[in-house]
């Protein structure tokens, strides 16, 4: 179908984008990669009167690898995947990106767009949660930061106010004695996660001294599995420990069922993929 | 010429985009059609107001039931309205047809057709269709029964009572969507001779013509069907879809008209493979002899009859698979519901029935402590075996050879390294298959071809006329190869005229694996006949030959005896699967598919049919979970209804082609294109059992169902 008519702006500066956003308020939508927004517009599930394209704003693109890594929100998956320094600092990022959509999707899609859209089956939210992400947000009151664990609020809903723009995402590096992994049960057609689990571990002298685990695809939003994390802390990094920690991983979650997988099946897969992601993270541990 | 792998002349155009499919025939200035669908499963039309739609700029007409000269059609019985006037019986029922100068105008105006409905009770469960308080889909019939096919042989109850072992089984299968690459499309116009020309894609020129002539109240000679390049069919183009709508609009308005259905319209509006539930009891003796089968099958025929009657007969006939069973008590029912109509789909009832029969045979063997392949050898059809209908099988019973070849082929394969992880369980499974070739149960079976030879001393050109649809299976090359071989000329010498009902005689449908046998035989016989004329110095030499297959009969109403078919195809498969016992995911690792094709006219095309059908079989078995909720389609697109891609097909498919000549087919060829679909699901079920110890009885085997079976 053809979308309903809309005005199109492609500002070259962040300030201009913010002005437009304030001017049009609820009528406006920000355009990043467009893979979610444009199909919903074609189906007329979304009918924004104004589209503000963020592609021409240079400040929103870029990768800085420092103590942590900082990624401009409009940086495409392909650009991330091609950055050798970034991939060396955060190997799990490259591995995850290769699971997102296909080459065409990754050439257009952006990290910021995926996070701001907060599709419950997107891959990136789970990864950003376990990499201790910090989201930089620009709005009328200036710049603020939000921790990833506070960012994903509900189905397609984030901590972003309607007049705010996500500008950058800062992630932890995966350092010595640390390992991370993201695994998913992909829907065969869309490749979206029916269930996806990201895991991060720090293991010192055989003991888990830090860990974060997050799930996506199973419920209305990506979220941390704090009970699993608590079970793992100060335990030996062993398969039996992972299996025990993963047991009932989904018990406290609100899980959704649909045509492709029932609630019960997703619940079972959260457990399976939690265990598998922990094992993979342990296998990915970097030498000290 | 025969037995080589000549390349397909149409292949390049299909790859480069040069081939003209029905949607490519649309020209500027044609009017565009848009169907107003019911979008509700069962309702009375209280009011239909086209005023606003007619007033919309660009709209030329809005046609409704009152505009249809004879408002009923159907392949077997005409129970389907072209446009519904009083009642809609499924979501894809057509209520009005908007004709406009542009596609956009037609689409907008379709939304302006106001229809007020009074909803009626919805019958969505075939199991309830014959209960006394079920809503009647066609009240004038007084029942929701479309057809009941009983088969009685010997005394099944007595034999079950004295059998050493009796096993019960329950099975269910799902709808399957044909998902051909090219959704329904086409054009129609009235030519200078006052004939209405419908240029689309279909499976049988002359049957499309018959039905459309009836709808329009015209003599058949005034209706001309032409086929463009056809982007797959698989039975899904047997029923009329857009052809009669195009014809109606072109004839009423006397202007060229065009239509293209979206994928969503295609999925909702054309028929599907029947979901069938089967309950059965199989009895055997300790020595491995199967002595009795008692079975009941119910097929969901949906809102209209389509070919349900014929499909359910095949279900009944194949509920005992390819095994000679002395005592049979079978009842198969096709019923109306408010679901999508069900009809022809590659295999035509055989895949559903033999999913049950093959699994039951293997289960019997396990219960008897026998090798399932040994039990098969004891009971498999052989030359002279009596069919369930008490007649000897047609000659050429090669299923045992197929099975033995399957095993010897398997023995030559290297064993793979063990699975990568302990939760991956790998095993082989086996099954056999049988399918009738050609029309059954007394339906007249013929194909007619005309061959014309031009030239002086030598044949410069051979024109072969035969109205046989090339739906992508390569029939046109096959027919040219047969003519070239019979005439001893080059392939280039043979020109085929096959895509125009006024220019080519009736070859019957592209269905029932029949065109190579039937159309091929007609072309072969006509070519030899024309050659005799040629040798008698006729210039041009021209002859028309009608080939009639050996007669079949309906089943006797009392004894259920009869000769249902004149030929069968046979197959055997071994399938290696890997089951993830934690997630329930199944990977097909290797497939051996053995087929007796009589003679491979074109080896590459036979292999293409095997590999293509196996992909479709894989989808049917593992992925294609068509779902309806209270008569509404829950899987309307290919993002929700999953068909296999190349990523889902195994890297290794070993096609084994046996050539045990058929007595009737041209050069011994027999049909084969449906066979690969038949043993696959039970072979996978067997492999899953061998890997994990659990049986699955509901198709498709989605990861969720597998996991539920493993962890009940």
mmCIF file of C-alpha atoms in Angstrom, chain A residues 1-2 185-191 259-265 268-269 272-273 275-276, chain B residues 104 423 580 582-585 623 625 627 629 634-635 638-640 642 647 703-704 707-708:
data_model
loop_
_atom_site.group_PDB
_atom_site.id
_atom_site.type_symbol
_atom_site.label_atom_id
_atom_site.label_comp_id
_atom_site.label_asym_id
_atom_site.label_seq_id
_atom_site.Cartn_x
_atom_site.Cartn_y
_atom_site.Cartn_z
ATOM 1 C CA UNK A 1 0.000 0.000 0.000
ATOM 2 C CA UNK A 2 0.964 3.618 -0.310
ATOM 3 C CA UNK A 185 15.985 -18.757 18.138
ATOM 4 C CA UNK A 186 15.246 -16.875 14.948
ATOM 5 C CA UNK A 187 11.890 -16.740 13.230
ATOM 6 C CA UNK A 188 12.576 -18.534 9.944
ATOM 7 C CA UNK A 189 11.114 -15.819 7.725
ATOM 8 C CA UNK A 190 11.821 -12.546 9.491
ATOM 9 C CA UNK A 191 14.936 -13.662 11.396
ATOM 10 C CA UNK A 259 1.247 -17.772 15.954
ATOM 11 C CA UNK A 260 4.883 -18.764 15.788
ATOM 12 C CA UNK A 261 5.530 -19.847 19.353
ATOM 13 C CA UNK A 262 3.267 -20.285 22.324
ATOM 14 C CA UNK A 263 3.980 -18.755 25.697
ATOM 15 C CA UNK A 264 4.986 -22.177 27.053
ATOM 16 C CA UNK A 265 7.416 -22.801 24.219
ATOM 17 C CA UNK A 268 11.164 -23.203 27.650
ATOM 18 C CA UNK A 269 13.383 -21.517 25.079
ATOM 19 C CA UNK A 272 17.541 -23.156 26.868
ATOM 20 C CA UNK A 273 18.995 -20.021 25.345
ATOM 21 C CA UNK A 275 22.089 -21.717 29.332
ATOM 22 C CA UNK A 276 23.486 -21.772 25.811
ATOM 23 C CA UNK B 104 -5.625 2.785 -7.707
ATOM 24 C CA UNK B 423 21.347 -32.978 22.476
ATOM 25 C CA UNK B 580 17.521 -30.993 18.686
ATOM 26 C CA UNK B 582 16.075 -29.398 23.676
ATOM 27 C CA UNK B 583 14.404 -27.037 21.194
ATOM 28 C CA UNK B 584 12.493 -29.521 19.045
ATOM 29 C CA UNK B 585 14.085 -28.191 15.865
ATOM 30 C CA UNK B 623 7.161 -25.707 8.370
ATOM 31 C CA UNK B 625 1.518 -24.454 9.406
ATOM 32 C CA UNK B 627 -3.727 -21.641 10.616
ATOM 33 C CA UNK B 629 -9.234 -19.089 13.618
ATOM 34 C CA UNK B 634 -4.310 -16.336 10.700
ATOM 35 C CA UNK B 635 -1.374 -16.866 8.330
ATOM 36 C CA UNK B 638 4.681 -15.603 3.628
ATOM 37 C CA UNK B 639 5.975 -13.909 6.782
ATOM 38 C CA UNK B 640 3.537 -15.957 8.856
ATOM 39 C CA UNK B 642 6.557 -20.366 6.307
ATOM 40 C CA UNK B 647 18.541 -22.628 3.550
ATOM 41 C CA UNK B 703 9.645 -27.348 16.838
ATOM 42 C CA UNK B 704 6.967 -26.720 19.407
ATOM 43 C CA UNK B 707 9.272 -30.566 21.964
ATOM 44 C CA UNK B 708 5.810 -31.261 23.374
#
